[in-house]
Short mmCIF file of C-alpha atoms (C1' of nucleotides) in Angstrom, two decimals:
data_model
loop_
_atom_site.label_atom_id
_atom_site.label_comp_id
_atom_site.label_asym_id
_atom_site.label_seq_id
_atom_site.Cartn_x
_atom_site.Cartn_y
_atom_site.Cartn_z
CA UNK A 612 31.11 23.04 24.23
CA UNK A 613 29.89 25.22 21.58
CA UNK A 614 27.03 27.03 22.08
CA UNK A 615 24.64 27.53 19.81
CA UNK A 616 25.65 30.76 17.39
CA UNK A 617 23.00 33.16 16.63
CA UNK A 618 25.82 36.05 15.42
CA UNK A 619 25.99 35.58 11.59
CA UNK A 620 22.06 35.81 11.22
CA UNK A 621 22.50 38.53 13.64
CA UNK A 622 25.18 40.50 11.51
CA UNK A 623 23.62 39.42 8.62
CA UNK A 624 20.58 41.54 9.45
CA UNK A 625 22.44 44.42 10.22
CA UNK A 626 24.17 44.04 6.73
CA UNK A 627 21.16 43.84 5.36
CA UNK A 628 19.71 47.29 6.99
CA UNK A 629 22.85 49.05 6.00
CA UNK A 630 22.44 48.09 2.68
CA UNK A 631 19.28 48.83 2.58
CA UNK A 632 19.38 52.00 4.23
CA UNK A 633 22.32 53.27 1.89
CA UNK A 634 20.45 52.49 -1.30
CA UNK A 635 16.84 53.35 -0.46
CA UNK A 636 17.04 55.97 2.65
CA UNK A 637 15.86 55.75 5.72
CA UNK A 638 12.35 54.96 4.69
CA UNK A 639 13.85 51.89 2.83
CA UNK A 640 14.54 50.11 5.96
CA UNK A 641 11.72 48.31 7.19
CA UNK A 642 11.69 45.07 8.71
CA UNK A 643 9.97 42.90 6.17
CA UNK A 644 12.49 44.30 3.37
CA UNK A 645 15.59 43.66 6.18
CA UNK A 646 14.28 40.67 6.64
CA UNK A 647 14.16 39.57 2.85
CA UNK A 648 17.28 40.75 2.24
CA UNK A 649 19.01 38.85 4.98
CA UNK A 650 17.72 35.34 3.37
CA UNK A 651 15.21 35.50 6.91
CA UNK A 652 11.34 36.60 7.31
CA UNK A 653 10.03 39.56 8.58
CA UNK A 654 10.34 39.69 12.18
CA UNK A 655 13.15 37.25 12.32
CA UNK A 656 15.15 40.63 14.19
CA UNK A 657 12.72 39.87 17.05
CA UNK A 658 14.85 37.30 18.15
CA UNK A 659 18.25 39.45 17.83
CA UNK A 660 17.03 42.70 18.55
CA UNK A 661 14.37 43.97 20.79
CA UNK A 662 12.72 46.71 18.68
CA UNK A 663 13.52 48.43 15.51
CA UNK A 664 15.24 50.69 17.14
CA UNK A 665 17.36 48.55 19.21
CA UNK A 666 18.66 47.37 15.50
CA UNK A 667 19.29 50.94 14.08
CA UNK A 668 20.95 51.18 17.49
CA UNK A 669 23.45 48.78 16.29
CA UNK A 670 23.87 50.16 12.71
CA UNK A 671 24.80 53.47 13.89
CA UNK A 672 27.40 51.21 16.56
CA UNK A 673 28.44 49.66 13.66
CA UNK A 674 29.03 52.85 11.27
CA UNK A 675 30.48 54.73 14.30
CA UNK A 676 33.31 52.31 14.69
CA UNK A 677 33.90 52.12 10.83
CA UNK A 678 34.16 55.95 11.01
CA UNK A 679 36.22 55.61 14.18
CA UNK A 680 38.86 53.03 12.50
CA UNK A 681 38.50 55.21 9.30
CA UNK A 682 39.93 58.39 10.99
CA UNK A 683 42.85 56.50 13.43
CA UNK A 684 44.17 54.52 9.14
CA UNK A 685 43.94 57.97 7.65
CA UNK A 686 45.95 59.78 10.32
CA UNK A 687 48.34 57.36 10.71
CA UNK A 688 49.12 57.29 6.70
CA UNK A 689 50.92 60.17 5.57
CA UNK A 690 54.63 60.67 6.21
CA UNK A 691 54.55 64.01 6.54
CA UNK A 692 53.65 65.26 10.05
CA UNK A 693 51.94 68.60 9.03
CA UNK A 694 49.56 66.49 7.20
CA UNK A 695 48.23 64.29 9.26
CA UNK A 696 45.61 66.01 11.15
CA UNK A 697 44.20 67.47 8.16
CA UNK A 698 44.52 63.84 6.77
CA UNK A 699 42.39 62.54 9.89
CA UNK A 700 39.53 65.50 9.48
CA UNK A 701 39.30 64.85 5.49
CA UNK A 702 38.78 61.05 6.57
CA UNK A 703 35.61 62.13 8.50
CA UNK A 704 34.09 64.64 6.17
CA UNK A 705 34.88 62.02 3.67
CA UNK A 706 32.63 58.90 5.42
CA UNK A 707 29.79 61.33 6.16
CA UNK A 708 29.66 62.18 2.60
CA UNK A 709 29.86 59.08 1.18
CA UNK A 710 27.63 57.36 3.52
CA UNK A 711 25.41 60.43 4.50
CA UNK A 712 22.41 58.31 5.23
CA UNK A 713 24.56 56.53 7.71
CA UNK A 714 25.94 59.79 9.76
CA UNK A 715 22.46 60.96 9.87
CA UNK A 716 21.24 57.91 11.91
CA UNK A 717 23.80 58.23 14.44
CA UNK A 718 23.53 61.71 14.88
CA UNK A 719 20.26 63.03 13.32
CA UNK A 720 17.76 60.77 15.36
CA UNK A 721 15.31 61.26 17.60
CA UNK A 722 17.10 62.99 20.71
CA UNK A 723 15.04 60.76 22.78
CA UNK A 724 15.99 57.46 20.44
CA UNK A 725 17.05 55.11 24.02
CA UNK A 726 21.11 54.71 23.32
CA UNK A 727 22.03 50.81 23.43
CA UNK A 728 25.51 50.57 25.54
CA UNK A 729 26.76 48.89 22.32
CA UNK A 730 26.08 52.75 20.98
CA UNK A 731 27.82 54.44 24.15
CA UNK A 732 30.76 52.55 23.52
CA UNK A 733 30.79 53.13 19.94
CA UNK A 734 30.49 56.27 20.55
CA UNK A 735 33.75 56.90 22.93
CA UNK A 736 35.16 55.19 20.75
CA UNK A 737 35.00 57.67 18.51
CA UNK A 738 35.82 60.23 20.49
CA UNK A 739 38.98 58.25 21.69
CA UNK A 740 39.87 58.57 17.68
CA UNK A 741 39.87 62.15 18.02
CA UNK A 742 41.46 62.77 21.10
CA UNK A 743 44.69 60.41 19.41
CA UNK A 744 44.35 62.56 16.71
CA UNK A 745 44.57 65.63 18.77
CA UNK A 746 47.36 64.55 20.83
CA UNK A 747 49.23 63.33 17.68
CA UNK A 748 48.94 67.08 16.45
CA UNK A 749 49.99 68.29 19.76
CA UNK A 750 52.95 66.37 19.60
CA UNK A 751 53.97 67.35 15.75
CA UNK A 752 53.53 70.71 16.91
CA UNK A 753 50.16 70.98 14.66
CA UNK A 754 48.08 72.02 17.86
CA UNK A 755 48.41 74.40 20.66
CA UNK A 756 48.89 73.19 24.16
CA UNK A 757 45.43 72.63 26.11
CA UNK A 758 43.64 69.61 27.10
CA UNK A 759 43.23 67.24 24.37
CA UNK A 760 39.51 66.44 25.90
CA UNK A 761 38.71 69.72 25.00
CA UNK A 762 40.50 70.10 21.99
CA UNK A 763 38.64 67.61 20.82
CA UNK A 764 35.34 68.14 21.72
CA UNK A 765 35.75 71.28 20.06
CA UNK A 766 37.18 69.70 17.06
CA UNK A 767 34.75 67.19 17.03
CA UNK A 768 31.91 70.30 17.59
CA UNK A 769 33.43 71.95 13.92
CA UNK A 770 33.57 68.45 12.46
CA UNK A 771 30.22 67.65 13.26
CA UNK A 772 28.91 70.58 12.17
CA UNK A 773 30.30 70.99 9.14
CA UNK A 774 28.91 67.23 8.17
CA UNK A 775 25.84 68.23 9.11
CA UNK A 776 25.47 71.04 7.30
CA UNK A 777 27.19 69.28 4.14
CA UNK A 778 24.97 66.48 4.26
CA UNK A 779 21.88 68.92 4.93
CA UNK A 780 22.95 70.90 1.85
CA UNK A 781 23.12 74.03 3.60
CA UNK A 782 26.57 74.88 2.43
CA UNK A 783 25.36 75.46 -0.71
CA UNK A 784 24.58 79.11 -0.67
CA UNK A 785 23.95 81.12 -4.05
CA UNK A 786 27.43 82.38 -5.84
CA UNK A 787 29.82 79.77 -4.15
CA UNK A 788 31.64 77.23 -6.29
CA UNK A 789 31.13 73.59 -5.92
CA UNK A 790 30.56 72.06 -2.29
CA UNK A 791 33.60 69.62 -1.90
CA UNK A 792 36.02 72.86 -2.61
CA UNK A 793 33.95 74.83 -0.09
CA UNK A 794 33.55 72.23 2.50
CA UNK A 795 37.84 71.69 2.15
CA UNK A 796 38.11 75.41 2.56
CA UNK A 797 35.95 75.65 5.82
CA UNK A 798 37.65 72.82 7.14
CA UNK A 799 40.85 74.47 6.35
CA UNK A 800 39.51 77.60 7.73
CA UNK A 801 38.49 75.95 11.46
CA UNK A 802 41.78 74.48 11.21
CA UNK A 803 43.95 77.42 11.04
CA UNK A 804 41.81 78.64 14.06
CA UNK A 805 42.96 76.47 16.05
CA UNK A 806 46.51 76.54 14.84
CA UNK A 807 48.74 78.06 17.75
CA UNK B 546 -13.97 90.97 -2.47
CA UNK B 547 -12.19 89.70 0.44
CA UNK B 548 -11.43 85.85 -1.47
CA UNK B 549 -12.07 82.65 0.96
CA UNK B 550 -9.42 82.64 3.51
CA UNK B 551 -7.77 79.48 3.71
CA UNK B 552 -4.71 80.62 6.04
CA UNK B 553 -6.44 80.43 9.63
CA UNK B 554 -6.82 76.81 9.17
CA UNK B 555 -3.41 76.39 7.63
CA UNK B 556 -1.39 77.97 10.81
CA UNK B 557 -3.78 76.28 12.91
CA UNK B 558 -2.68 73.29 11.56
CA UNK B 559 0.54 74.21 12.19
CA UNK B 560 0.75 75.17 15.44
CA UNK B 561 -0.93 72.16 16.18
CA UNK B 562 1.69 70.12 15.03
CA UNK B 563 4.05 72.09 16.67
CA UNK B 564 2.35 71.72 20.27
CA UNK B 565 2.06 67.84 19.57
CA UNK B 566 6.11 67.72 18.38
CA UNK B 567 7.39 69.10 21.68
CA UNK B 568 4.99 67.27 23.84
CA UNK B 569 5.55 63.95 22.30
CA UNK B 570 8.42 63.96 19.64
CA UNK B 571 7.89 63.58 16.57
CA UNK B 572 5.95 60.13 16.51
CA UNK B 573 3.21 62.11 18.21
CA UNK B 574 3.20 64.09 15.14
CA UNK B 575 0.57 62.00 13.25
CA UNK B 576 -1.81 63.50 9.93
CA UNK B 577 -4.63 62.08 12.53
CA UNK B 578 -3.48 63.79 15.82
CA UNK B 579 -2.66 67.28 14.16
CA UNK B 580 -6.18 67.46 13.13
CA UNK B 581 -7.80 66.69 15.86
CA UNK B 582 -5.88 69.06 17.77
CA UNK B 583 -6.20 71.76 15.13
CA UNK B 584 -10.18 70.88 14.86
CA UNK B 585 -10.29 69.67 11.92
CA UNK B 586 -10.23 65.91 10.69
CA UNK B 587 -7.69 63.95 9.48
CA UNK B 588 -6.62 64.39 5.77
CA UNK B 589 -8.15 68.48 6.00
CA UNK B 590 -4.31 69.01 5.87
CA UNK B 591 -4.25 67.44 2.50
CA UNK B 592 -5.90 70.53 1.65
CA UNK B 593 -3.10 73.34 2.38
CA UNK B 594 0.10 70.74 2.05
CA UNK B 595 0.51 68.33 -0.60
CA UNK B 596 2.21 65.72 1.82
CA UNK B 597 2.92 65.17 5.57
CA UNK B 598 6.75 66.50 4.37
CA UNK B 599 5.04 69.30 3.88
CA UNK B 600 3.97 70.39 6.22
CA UNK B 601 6.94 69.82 8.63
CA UNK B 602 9.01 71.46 6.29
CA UNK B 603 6.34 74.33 6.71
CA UNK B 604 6.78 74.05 10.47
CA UNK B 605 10.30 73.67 10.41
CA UNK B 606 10.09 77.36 8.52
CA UNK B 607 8.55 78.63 11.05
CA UNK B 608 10.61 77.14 13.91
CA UNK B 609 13.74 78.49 11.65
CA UNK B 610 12.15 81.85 11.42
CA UNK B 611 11.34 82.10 15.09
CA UNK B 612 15.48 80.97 15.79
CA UNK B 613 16.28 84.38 13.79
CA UNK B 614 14.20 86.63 15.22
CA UNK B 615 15.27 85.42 18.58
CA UNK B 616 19.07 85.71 17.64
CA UNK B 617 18.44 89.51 15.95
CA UNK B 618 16.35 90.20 19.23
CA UNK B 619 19.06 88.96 21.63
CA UNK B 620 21.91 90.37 19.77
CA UNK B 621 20.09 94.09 19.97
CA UNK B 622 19.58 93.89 23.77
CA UNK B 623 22.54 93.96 25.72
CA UNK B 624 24.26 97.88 25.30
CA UNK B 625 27.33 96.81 26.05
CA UNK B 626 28.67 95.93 22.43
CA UNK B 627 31.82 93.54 23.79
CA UNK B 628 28.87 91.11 24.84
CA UNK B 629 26.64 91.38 21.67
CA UNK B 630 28.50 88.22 19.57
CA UNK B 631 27.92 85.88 22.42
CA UNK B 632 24.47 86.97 23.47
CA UNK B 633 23.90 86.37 19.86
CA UNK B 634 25.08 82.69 20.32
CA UNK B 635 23.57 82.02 23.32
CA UNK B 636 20.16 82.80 22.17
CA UNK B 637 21.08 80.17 19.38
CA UNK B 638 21.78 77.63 21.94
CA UNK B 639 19.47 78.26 24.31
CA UNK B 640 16.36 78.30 21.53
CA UNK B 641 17.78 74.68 20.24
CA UNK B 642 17.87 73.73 24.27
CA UNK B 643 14.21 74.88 24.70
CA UNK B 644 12.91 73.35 21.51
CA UNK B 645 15.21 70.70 20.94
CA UNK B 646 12.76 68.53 18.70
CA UNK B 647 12.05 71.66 16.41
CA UNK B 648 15.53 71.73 15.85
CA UNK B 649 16.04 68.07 14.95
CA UNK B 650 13.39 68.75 12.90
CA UNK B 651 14.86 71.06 10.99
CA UNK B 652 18.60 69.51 10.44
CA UNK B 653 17.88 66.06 11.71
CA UNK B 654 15.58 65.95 8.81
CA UNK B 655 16.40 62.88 5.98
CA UNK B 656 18.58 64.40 3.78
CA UNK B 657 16.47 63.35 1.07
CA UNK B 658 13.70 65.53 2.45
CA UNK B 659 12.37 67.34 -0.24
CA UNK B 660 12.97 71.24 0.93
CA UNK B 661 10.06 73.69 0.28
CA UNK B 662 10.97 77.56 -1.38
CA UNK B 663 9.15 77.95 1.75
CA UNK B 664 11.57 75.88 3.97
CA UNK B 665 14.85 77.41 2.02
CA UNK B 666 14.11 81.58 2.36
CA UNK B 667 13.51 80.76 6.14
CA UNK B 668 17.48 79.14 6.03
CA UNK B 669 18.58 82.25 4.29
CA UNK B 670 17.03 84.21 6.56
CA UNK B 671 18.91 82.66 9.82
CA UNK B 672 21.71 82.89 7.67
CA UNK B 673 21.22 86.52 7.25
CA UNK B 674 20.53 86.67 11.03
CA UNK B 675 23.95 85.12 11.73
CA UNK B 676 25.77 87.53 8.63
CA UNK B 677 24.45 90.67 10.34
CA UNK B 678 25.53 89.21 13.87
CA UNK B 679 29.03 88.83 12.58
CA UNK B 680 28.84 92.14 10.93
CA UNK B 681 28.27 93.95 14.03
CA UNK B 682 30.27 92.10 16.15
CA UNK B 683 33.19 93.41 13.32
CA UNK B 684 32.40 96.82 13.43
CA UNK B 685 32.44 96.23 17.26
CA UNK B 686 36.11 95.07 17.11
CA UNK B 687 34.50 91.80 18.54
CA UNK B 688 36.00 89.87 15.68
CA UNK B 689 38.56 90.16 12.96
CA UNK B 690 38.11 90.67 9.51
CA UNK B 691 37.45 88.62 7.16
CA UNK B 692 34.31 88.43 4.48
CA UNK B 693 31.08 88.01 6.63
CA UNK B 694 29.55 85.43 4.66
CA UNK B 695 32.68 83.55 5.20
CA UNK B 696 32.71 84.07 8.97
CA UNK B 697 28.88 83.67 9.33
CA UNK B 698 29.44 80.18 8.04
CA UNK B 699 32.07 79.42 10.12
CA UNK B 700 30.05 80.64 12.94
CA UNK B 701 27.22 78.51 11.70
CA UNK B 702 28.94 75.39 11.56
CA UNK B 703 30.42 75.87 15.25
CA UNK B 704 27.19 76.68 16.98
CA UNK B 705 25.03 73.93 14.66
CA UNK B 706 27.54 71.69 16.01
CA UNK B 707 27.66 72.55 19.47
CA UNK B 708 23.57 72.86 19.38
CA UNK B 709 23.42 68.95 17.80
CA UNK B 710 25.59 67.27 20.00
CA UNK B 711 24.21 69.47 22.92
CA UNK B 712 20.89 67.87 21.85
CA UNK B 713 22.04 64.19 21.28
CA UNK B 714 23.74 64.42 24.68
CA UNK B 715 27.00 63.29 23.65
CA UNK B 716 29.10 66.41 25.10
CA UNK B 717 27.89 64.48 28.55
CA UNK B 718 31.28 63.18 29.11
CA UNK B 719 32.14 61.20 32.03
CA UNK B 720 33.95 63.08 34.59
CA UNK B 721 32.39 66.45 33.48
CA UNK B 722 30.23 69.05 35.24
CA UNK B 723 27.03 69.54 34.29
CA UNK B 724 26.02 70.16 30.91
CA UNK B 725 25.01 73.80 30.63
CA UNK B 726 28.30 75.00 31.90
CA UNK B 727 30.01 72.80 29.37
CA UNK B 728 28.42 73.96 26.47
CA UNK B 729 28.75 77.84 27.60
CA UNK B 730 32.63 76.58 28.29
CA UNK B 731 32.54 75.68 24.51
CA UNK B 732 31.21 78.39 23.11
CA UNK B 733 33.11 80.59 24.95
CA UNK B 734 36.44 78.66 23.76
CA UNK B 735 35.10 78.92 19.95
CA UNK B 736 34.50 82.57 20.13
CA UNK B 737 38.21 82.75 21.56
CA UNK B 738 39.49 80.85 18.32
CA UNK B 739 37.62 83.60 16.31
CA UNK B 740 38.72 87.14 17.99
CA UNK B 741 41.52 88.98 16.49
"C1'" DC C 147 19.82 6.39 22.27
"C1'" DG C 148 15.61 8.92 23.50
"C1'" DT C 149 13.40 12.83 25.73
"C1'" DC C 150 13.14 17.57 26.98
"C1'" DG C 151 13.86 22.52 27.27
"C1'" DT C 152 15.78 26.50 25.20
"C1'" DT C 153 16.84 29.07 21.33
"C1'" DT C 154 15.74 30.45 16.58
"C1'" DG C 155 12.62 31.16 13.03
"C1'" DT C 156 7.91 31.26 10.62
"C1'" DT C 157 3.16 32.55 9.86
"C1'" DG C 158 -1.30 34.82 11.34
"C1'" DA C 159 -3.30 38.64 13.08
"C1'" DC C 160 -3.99 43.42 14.65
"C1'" DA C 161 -3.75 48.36 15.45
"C1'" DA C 162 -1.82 52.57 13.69
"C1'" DT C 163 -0.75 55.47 9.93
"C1'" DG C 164 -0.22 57.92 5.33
"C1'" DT C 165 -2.79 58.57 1.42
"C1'" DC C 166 -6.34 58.68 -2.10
"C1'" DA C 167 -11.24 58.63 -4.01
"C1'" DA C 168 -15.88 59.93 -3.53
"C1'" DC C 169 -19.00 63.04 -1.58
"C1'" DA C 170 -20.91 67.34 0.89
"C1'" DG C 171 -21.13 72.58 1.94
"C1'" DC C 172 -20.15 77.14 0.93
"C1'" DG C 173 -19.07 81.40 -1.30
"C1'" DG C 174 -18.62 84.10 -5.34
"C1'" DC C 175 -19.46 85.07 -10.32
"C1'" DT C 176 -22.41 85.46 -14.44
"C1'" DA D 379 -30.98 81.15 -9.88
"C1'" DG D 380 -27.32 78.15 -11.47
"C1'" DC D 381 -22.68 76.75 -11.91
"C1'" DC D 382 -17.82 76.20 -10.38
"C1'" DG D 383 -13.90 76.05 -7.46
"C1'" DC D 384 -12.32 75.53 -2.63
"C1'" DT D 385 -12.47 73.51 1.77
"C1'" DG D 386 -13.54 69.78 4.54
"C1'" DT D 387 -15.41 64.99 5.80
"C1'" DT D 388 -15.78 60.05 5.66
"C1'" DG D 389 -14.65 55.39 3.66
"C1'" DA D 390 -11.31 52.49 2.17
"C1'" DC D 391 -6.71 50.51 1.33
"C1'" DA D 392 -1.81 49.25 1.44
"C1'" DT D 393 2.12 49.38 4.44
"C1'" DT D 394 4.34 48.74 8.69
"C1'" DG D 395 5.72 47.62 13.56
"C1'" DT D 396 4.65 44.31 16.81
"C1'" DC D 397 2.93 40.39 19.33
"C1'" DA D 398 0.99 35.50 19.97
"C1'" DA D 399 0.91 30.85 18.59
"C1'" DC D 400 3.35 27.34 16.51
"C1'" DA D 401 7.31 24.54 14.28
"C1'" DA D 402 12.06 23.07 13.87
"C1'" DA D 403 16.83 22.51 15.42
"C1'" DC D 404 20.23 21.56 18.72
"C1'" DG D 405 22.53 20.64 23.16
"C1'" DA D 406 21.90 18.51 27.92
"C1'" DC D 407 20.97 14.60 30.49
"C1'" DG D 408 18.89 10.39 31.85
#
DNA sequence: CGTCGTTTGTTGACAATGTCAACAGCGGCT
DNA sequence: AGCCGCTGTTGACATTGTCAACAAACGACG
């Protein structure tokens, strides 16, 4: 009745990559040392994942929907209304910083890196975070009126650029204080742009 | 009295590698390939860049250099000043559209890449593109006040986001038009957020 | 209960690649 | 001329992604 379960090898691989890939970089992550640190031998992923890509494919899915779930908690927390869509853009700025290596697979690889479905989904799943947060601040009077696909897209657009550039350590221009205090600024800045 | 002139070689190099990066991406970018198609042999590049890092981050300089000049170029053209700011932008976007891997290259980078002097004047020069952009488009009434470098930044982070997800093709929503139109949408809705 | 096929995992091997060491020209300076 | 510092080449090596051949485990089915 029950088949045969290849999952925990399989998640323990991509544990093992994430790991990996948050201590050593992206150059850490090969599939010998994946392998080895997932109690399996080198290409053991073979058997779970077509290609190395195909497994960073499901690291990013995996990250995206921790980022996803991230942003819906840290929206939904504060009590206060006028807070909460600040709340939900801090949450993002806050994974990408703390797990830059992480954003910058999902977003920073190879344009032509072939997308897994598993990915796609992630992906609008992500988005769907967004757009809840969007509508939530439409609703609490937070955002103007306007389709909350656009909204935010073009919330996500800031967002994403402002990680980007964080991470990239472009923000850090010559006579500017320290980069958490500018990066909450910006973000504060975008914000009130949007503000109706 | 005219010393050895190592520098034909050098750019050769690099425009090699930047012929073989939009043809094949970057994994066409090999030490062995780039010296072949510069006409030299492998490991002559060992002789002008300490590292394969290097040298990308010397092409990605030149990539970011070419971005400013095009933006300072564009912005200069049109003679009718209310149009200046967004033919500014555009020629961002449509140099990342054209050269998408140079631009990945660039900010898609590992954010543990070690950045070059080199690398870092050619950022503060596209930052200085994008300062004088907003300065004109000020003193055209285009956009309120506020301090430049503020505003540049801003800018920055709204067109490097729209550029990157552009690139990673994740502003191709379902039930949207085509893509161009989208991102032109965008930018034109950003701009809106900005104007007095 | 025994046999078989499929799935999962291991090891061997190979081509590609980044990188270094040793060596060869070549130009300029004394 | 003779030496020295660059520039460039070739040989060699470790690492890595990937595949082929093989072994073990487990359910299906007689």
């Amino acid at each position: 009745m029950s088949p045969r379960n290849p999952e925990p090898t399989r998640t323990a691989i991509v544990a093992a990559a994430s790991t990996l890939l948050e201590a050593g970089g992206p150059d850490a992550v090969t599939l010998r040392s994946v392998g080895s640190a997932a109690g399996v031998s080198r290409s053991a992923p073979y058997r779970h994942f077509t290609d190395k890509s195909d497994l960073l494919a499901a690291l990013a899915a995996r990250s995206l929907g921790q980022l996803a779930e991230r942003i819906r908690r840290a929206s939904a927390a504060p009590s206060d209304p006028a807070s909460r869509l600040h709340a939900g853009c801090a949450a993002y700025l806050d994974h990408v910083i703390e797990q830059p290596q992480h954003y910058q697979l999902v977003f920073g690889g190879s344009p032509l890196t072939a997308s897994t479905p598993e990915l796609e989904s992630a992906a609008d799943d992500g988005m769907a975070a967004l757009r809840e947060l969007v509508q939530q601040a439409q609703a609490d009077g937070e955002l103007g009126p306007g389709a909350p696909r656009e909204l935010a897209t073009v919330l996500w657009v800031f967002l994403h650029g402002l990680a980007q550039l964080q991470i990239s350590g472009h923000l850090h221009e010559p006579r500017t204080v320290d980069g958490d205090v500018r990066l909450d600024d910006l973000l504060s800045l975008g914000l009130a742009a949007l503000r109706p």
